Coordinates of C-alpha atoms in Angstrom, one line a residue:
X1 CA 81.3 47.4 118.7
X2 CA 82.4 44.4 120.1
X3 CA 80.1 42.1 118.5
X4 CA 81.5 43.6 115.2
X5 CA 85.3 43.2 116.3
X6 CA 84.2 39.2 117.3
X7 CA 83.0 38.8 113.8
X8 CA 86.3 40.1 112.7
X9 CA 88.3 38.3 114.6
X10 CA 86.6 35.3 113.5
X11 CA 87.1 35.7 109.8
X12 CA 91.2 36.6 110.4
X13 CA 92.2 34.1 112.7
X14 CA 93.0 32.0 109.9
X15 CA 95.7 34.2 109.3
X16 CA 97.6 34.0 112.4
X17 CA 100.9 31.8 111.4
X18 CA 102.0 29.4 113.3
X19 CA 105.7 27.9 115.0
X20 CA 108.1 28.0 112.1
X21 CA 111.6 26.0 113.1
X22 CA 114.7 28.2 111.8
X23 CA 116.0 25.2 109.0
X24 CA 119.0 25.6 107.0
X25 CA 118.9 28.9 107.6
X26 CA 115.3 29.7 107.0
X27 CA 112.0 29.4 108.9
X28 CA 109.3 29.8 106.6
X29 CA 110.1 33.0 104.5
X30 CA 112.2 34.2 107.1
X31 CA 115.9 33.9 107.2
X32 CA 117.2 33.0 110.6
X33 CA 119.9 31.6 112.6
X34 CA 119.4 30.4 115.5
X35 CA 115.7 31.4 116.6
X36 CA 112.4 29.8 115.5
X37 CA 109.1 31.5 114.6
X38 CA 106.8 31.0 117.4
X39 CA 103.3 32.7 116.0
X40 CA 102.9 35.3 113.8
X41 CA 99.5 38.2 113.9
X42 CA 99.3 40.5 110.7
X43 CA 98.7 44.1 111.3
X44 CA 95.5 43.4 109.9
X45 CA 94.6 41.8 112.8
X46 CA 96.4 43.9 115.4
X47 CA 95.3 47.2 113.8
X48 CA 92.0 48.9 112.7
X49 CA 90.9 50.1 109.7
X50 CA 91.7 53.6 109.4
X51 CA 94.2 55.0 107.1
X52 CA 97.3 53.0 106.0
X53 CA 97.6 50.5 109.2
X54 CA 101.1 49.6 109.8
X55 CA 103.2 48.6 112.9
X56 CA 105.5 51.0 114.8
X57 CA 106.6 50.3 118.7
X58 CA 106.3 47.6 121.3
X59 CA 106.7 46.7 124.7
X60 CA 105.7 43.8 126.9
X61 CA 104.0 43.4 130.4
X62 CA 103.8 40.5 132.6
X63 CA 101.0 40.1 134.9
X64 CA 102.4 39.0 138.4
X65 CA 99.1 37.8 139.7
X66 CA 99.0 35.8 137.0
X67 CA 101.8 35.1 135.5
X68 CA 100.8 36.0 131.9
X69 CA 102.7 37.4 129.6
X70 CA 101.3 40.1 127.4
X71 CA 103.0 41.9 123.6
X72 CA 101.7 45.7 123.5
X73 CA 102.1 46.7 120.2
X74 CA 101.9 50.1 118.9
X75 CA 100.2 50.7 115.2
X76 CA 99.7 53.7 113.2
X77 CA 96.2 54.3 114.6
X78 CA 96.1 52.1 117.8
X79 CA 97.6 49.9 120.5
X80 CA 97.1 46.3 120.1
X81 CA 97.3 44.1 123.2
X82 CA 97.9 40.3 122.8
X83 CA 98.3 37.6 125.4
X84 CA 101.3 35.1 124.6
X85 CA 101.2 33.4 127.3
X86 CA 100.9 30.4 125.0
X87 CA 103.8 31.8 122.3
X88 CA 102.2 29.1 119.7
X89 CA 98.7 30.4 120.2
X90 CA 98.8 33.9 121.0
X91 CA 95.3 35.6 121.4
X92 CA 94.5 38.9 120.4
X93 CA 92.2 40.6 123.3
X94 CA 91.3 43.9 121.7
X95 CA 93.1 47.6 121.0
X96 CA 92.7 51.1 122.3
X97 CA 92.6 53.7 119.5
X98 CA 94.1 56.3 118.9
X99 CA 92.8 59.2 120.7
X100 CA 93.9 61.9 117.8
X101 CA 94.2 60.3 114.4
X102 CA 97.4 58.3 113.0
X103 CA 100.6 58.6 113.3
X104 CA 103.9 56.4 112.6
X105 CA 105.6 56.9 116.1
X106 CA 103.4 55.6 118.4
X107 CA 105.5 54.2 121.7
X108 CA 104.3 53.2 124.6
X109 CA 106.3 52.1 128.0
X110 CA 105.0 50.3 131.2
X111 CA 104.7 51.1 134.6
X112 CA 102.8 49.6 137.7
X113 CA 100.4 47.6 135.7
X114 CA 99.5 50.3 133.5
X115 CA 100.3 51.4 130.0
X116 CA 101.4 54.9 129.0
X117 CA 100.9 55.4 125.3
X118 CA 102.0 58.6 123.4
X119 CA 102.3 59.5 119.5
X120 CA 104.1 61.8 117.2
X121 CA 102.8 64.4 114.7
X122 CA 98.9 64.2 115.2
X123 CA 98.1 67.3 116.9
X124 CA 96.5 66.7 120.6
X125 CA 97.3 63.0 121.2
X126 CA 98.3 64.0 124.5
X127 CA 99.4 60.6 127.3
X128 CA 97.3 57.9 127.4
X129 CA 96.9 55.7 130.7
X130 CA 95.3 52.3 130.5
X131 CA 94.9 49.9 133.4
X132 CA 96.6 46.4 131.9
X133 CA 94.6 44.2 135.1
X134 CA 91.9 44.9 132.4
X135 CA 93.3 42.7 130.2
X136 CA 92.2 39.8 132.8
X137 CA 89.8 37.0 131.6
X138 CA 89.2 38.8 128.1
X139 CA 88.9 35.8 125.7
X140 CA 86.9 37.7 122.7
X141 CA 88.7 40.9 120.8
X142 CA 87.3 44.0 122.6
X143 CA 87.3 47.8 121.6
X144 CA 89.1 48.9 124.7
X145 CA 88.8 52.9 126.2
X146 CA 91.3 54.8 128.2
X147 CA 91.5 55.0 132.0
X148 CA 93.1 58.5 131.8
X149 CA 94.3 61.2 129.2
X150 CA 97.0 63.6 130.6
X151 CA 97.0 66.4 128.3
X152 CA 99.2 68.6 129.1
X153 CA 101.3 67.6 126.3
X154 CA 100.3 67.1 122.3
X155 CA 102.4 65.0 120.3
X156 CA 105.2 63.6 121.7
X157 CA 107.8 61.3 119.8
X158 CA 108.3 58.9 122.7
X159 CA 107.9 58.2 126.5
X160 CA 110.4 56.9 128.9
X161 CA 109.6 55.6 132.5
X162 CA 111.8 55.2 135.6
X163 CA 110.3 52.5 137.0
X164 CA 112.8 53.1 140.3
X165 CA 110.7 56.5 140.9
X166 CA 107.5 56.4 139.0
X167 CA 108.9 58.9 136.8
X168 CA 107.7 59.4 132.9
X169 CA 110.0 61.0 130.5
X170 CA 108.0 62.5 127.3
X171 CA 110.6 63.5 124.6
X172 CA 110.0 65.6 122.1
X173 CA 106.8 66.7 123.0
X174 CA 105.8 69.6 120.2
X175 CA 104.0 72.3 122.3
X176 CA 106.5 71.9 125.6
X177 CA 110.1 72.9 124.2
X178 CA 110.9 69.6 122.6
X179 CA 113.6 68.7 125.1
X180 CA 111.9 66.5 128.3
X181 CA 108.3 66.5 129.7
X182 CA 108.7 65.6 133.6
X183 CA 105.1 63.5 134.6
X184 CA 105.1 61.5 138.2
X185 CA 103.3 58.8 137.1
X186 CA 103.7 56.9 141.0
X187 CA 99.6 57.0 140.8
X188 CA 99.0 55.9 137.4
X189 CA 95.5 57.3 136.7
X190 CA 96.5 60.9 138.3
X191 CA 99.7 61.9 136.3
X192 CA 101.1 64.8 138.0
X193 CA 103.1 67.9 135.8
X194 CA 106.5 68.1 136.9
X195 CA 107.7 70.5 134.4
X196 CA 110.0 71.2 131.3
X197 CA 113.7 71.0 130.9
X198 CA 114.9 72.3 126.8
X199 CA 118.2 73.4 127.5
X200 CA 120.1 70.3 125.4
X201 CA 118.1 71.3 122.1
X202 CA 115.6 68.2 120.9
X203 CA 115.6 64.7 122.8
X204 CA 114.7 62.1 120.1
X205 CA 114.7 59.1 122.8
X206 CA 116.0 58.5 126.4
X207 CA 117.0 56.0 128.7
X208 CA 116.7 56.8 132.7
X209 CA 118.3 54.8 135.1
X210 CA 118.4 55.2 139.0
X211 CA 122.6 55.1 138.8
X212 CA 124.7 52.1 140.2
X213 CA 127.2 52.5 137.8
X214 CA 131.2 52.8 138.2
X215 CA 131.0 56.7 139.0
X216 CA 130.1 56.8 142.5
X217 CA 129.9 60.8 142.6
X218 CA 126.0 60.3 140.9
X219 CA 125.6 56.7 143.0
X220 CA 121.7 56.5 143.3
X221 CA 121.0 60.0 141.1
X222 CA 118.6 59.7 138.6
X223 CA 120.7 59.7 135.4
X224 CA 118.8 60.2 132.0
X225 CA 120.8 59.4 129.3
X226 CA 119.7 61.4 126.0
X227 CA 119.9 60.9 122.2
X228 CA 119.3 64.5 121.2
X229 CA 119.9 64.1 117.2
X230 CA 123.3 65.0 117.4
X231 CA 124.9 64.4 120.0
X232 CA 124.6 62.4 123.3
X233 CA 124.3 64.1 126.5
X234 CA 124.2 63.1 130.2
X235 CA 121.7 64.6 132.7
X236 CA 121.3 64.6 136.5
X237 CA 117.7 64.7 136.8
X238 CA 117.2 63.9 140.1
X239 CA 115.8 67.2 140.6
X240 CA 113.1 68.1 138.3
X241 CA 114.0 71.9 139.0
X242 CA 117.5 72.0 138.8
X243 CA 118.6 69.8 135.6
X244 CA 122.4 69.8 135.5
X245 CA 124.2 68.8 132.6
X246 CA 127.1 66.1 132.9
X247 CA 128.8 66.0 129.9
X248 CA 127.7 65.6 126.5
X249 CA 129.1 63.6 123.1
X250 CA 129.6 64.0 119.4
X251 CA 131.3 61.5 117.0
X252 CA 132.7 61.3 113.4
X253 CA 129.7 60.7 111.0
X254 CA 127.4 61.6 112.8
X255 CA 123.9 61.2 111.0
X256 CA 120.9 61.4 113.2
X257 CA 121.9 60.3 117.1
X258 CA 118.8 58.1 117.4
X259 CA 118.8 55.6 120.7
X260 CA 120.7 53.7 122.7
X261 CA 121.1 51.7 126.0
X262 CA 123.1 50.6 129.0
X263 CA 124.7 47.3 129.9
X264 CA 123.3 46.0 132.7
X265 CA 126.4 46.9 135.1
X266 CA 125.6 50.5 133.3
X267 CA 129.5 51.1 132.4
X268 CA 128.9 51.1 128.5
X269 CA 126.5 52.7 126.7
X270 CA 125.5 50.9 123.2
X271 CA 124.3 53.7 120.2
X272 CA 122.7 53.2 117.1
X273 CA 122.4 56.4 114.5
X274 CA 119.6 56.1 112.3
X275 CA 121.0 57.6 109.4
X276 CA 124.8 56.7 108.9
X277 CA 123.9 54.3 107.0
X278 CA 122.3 56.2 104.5
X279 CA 124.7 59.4 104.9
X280 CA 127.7 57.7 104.5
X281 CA 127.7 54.4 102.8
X282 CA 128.3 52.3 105.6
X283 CA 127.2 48.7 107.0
X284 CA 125.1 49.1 109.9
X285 CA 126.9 50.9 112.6
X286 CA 126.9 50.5 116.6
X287 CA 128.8 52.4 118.9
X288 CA 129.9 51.8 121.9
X289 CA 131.1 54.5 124.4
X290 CA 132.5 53.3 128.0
X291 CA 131.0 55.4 130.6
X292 CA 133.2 55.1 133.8
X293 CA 133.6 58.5 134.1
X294 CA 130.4 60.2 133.1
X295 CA 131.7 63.4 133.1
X296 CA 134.4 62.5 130.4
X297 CA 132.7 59.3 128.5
X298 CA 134.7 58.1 125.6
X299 CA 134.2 55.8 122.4
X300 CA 135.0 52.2 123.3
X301 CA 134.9 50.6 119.9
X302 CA 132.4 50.2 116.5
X303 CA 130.6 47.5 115.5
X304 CA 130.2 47.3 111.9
X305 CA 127.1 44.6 110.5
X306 CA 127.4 42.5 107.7
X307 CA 124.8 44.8 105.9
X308 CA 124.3 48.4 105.2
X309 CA 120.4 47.8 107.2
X310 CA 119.8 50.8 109.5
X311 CA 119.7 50.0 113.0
X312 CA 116.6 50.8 114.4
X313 CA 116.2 50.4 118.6
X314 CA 118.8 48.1 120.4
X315 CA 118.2 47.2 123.9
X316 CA 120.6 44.7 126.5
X317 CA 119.6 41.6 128.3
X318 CA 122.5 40.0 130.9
X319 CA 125.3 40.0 128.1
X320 CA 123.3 40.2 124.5
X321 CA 122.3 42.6 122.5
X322 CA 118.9 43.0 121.0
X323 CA 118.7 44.9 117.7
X324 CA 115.9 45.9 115.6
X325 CA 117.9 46.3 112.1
X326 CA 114.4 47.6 110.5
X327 CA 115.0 45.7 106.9
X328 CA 117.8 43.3 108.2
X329 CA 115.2 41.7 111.2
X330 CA 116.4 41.5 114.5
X331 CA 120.3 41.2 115.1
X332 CA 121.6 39.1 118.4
X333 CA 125.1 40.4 119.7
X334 CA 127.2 39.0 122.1
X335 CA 128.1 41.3 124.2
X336 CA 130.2 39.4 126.7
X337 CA 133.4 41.0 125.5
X338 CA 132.1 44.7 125.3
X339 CA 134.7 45.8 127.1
X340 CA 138.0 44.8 125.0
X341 CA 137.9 47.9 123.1
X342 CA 138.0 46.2 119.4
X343 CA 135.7 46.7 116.8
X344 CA 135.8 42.9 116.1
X345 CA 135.2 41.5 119.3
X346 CA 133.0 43.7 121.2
X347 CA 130.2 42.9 120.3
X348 CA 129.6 39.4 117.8
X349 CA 126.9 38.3 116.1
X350 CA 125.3 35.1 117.3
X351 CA 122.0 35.1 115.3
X352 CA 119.1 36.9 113.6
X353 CA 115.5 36.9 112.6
X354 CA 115.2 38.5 109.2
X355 CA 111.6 39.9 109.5
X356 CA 111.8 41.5 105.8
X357 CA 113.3 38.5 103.6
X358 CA 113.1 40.5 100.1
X359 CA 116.6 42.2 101.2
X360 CA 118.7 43.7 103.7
X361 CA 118.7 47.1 102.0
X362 CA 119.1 50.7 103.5
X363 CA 115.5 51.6 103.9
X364 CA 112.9 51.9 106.6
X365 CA 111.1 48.7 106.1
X366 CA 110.9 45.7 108.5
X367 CA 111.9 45.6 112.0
X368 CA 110.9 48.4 114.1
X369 CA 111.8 47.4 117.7
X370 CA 112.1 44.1 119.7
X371 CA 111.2 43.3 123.4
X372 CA 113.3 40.8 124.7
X373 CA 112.6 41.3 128.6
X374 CA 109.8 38.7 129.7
X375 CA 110.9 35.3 131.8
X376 CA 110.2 32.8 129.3
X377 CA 112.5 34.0 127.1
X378 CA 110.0 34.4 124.8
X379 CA 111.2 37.8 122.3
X380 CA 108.3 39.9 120.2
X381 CA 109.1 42.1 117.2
X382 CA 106.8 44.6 115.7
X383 CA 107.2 44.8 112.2
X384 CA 106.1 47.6 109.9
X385 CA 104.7 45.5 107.1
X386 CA 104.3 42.1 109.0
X387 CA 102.9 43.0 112.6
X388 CA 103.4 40.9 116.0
X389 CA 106.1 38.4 115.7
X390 CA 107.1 35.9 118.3
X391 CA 110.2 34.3 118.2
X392 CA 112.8 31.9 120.6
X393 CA 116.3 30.6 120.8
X394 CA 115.9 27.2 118.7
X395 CA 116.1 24.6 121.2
X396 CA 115.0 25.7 124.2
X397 CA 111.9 24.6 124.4
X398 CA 110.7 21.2 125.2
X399 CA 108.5 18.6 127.6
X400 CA 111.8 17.2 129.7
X401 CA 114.7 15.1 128.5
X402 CA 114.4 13.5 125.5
X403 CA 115.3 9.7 124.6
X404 CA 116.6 9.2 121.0
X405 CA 116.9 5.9 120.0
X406 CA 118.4 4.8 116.6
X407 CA 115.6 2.2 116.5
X408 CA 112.4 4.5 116.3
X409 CA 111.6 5.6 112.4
X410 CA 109.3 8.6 111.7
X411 CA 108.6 8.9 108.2
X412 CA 108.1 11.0 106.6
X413 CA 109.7 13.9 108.6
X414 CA 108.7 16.7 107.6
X415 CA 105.4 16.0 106.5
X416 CA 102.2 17.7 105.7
X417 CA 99.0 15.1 105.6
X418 CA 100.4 11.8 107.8
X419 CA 103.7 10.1 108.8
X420 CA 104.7 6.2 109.3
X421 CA 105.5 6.0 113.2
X422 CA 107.4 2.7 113.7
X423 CA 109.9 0.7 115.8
X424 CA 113.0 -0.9 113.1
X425 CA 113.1 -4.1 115.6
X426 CA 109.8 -5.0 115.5
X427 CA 109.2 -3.5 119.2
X428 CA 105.4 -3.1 119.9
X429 CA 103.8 0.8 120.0
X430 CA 101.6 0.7 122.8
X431 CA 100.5 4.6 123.2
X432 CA 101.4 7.6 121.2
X433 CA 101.4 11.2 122.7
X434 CA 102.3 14.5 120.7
X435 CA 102.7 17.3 122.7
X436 CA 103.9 21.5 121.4
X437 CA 107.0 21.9 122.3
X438 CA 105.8 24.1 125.2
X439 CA 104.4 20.6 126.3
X440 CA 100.6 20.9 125.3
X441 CA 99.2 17.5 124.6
X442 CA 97.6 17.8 121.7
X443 CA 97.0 14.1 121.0
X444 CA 97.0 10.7 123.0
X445 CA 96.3 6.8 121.6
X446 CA 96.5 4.0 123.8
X447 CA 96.1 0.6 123.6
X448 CA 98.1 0.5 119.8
X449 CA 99.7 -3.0 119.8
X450 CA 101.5 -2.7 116.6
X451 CA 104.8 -2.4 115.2
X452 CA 103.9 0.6 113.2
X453 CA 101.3 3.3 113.4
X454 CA 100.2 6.0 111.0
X455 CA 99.8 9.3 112.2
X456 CA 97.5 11.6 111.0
X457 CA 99.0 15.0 110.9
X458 CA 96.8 17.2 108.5
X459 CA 94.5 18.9 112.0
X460 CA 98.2 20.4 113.4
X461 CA 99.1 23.9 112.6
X462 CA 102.5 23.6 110.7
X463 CA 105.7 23.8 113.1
X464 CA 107.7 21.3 115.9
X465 CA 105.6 18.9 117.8
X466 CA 107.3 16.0 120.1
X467 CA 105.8 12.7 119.7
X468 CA 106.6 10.3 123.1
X469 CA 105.8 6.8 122.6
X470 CA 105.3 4.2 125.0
X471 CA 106.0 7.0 127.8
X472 CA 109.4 6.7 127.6
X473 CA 110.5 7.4 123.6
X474 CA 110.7 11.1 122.2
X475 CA 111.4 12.2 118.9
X476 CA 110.3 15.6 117.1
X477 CA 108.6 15.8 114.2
X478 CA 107.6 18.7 111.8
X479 CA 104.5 19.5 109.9
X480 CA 105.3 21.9 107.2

């Protein structure tokens, strides 16, 4: 078996798509503002062959022996695990199939170096536990197999974790009430049954938070904070035998209460509803509810989008936003002013991804969730049609300070085949170096001694490269 995924790895990796720059608005097919295209992998590649193969969620893992970064992307009949370490080469190391046929919800959440992977409507999937360290020095595609499956559970729509307490939250598990599964996951490989709670009707998806929030009666409970399909409500789940309910929320228009998340300082909670849109006519729709006092938590203010896309899952990093808008991409909010109250300026747009170019329609195409959490800065989408995307703030990557001098012509730029490197005063080129913009030489000339030097360009994958000449020079350059 992994002879035969080598071979197919080998015939696809031509179409893994390289850096994009975000130009005028577009990089590539995509339109953007504000974030380049890093590397692309098809769900062809990501995905087996069985049934209709499409991309559902993701979530990322960093490796702290290492240092590597790792994208693990849920598909309709597997998990796909990628290193990105290098976000311009990304290498696909292999999948772990499904252990109970297909399925569009497949999620899967991280915890102590190991991945727990569930999936909706497909009969006895039950938990799946793989050990990430795996992943370690794995340079061919492999056909990977689970470490552990916990089956006291069949289908479950998604999987939560409390990293704080080694706590997994299965929601919407079809043979355990449909409210919360209760697994200690603190040894990853021996999951351990800590019950049911079903009281609050169907939890759709969950965040759990050990609490440091403004309310300082439930400092250091374990808060889980649920989107039960319609309505919102606030658990004290510190003890798995004694669930006590908070308080819980409804709202006008309420289509299907979906997901949501915390700002970091955990006094707003940010909602999406995955069916507004669609119910009611209206632009995308975020709300915002200010949770000071959990046991009476109010609406803050609504963001409205500038297209009738359904939000999809949202999640916060320091003060943005990360939306997946399913056919309007991935949305960027500032969030700095979350507090004011106003629909205008809580929350502002400051750029996107648009992952589905046709349109921004009302339909559940495109974007299906983002992970914005590694170091690098580094963001990865899983898109439905598209697969594993990898994207970045334009700019922000680069070898060191760079020297522009009027002086030094590149031409052309952009270019495809070759480009006219040259000094306009006659200067003498002495050495040439082009380098990613993650600073990867990728080509060195010495010893030049001319005025002007053609560049052969038609080797480079298309995207930004840096070109330093004479060691002290730099000017970028794209190959389309």
């Amino acid at each position: 078996m992994v002879k035969k995924i080598f071979y197919f790895f080998l015939t696809i990796s031509s179409t893994y798509f390289a850096q994009t720059p975000c130009n005028n608005g577009m990089a590539g097919e995509y339109p953007c503002n504000g974030y380049d295209l890093m590397a692309r992998i098809p769900v062809s590649v990501l995905a087996n062959t069985d049934g209709n193969p499409e991309g559902s969620d993701i979530w990322g893992w960093t490796d702290t022996t290492t240092n590597k970064e790792y994208a693990i992307a849920a598909m309709t009949n597997s998990t796909a695990f990628v290193d990105i370490s290098d976000p311009l080469n990304p290498l696909f190391l292999g999948r772990l199939d499904s252990s109970a046929g297909n399925s569009f919800w497949r999620d899967v959440k991280i915890y102590n170096n190991h991945a727990f992977i569930v999936a909706d409507n497909v009969g006895a999937h039950g938990m799946q536990v793989f050990d990430l360290t795996k992943l370690r020095g794995i340079t061919t595609p492999q056909t990977f197999v689970a470490d552990k499956l916990y089956s006291d559970v069949s289908s479950c729509h998604n999987i939560v974790i409390n990293e704080t307490n080694g706590i997994a939250y299965l929601v919407d598990c079809k043979n355990t009430g449909r409210g919360i599964h209760f697994v200690d996951i603190s040894d990853p490989i021996n999951p351990i049954n800590l019950g049911n709670f079903n009281d609050e009707g169907t939890t759709h998806d969950a965040q759990v938070v050990t609490y440091k929030g403004p309310d300082t009666r439930y400092t250091d409970k374990e808060i889980l904070i649920g989107s039960n399909e319609t309505k919102v409500v606030i658990l004290d789940v510190t003890d798995k035998n004694n669930i006590e309910k908070i308080s819980a929320i409804n709202y006008t228009q309420l289509g299907y209460t979906h997901q949501g998340w915390f700002t970091e300082d955990q006094r707003y909670f940010i909602l999406g509803d995955e069916t507004d849109e669609q119910n009611f006519g209206m632009n995308t729709r975020t709300l915002v509810f200010d949770f000071n006092d959990l046991e009476n938590p109010i609406l803050s203010s609504t963001y409205s989008g500038p297209s009738s896309a359904i939000d999809h899952n949202g999640y916060v990093k320091g003060n943005e936003f990360f939306m997946a808008s399913y056919r309007a991409g991935i949305r960027v909010l500032d969030i700095t002013n979350i507090g004011s109250g106003n629909n205008t300026t809580s929350m502002t747009e400051t750029g996107y991804f648009d992952t589905y170019p046709a349109n921004n329609g009302t339909a559940f195409n495109g974007a299906w969730s983002i992970y914005p959490y590694f170091s690098s800065d580094n963001l990865i989408i899983n898109d439905i049609e598209r697969g594993l995307l990898i994207i970045r703030k334009s700019g922000t990557l680069s070898i060191g300070d760079e020297t522009l001098e009027k002086n030094f012509s590149i031409s052309p730029n952009p270019t495809t085949t070759e480009t006219n490197i040259r000094f306009l005063n006659n200067e003498t080129i002495k050495s040439i170096k082009v380098y990613t913009v993650l600073g990867q030489k990728i080509f060195e000339k010495n010893n030049i001694n001319q005025a002007r030097y053609v560049l052969t360009t038609n080797s480079f994958k298309k995207g930004i490269y840096i070109i330093k000449i004479n060691s002290t020079i730099t000017k970028k350059i794209v190959v389309k």
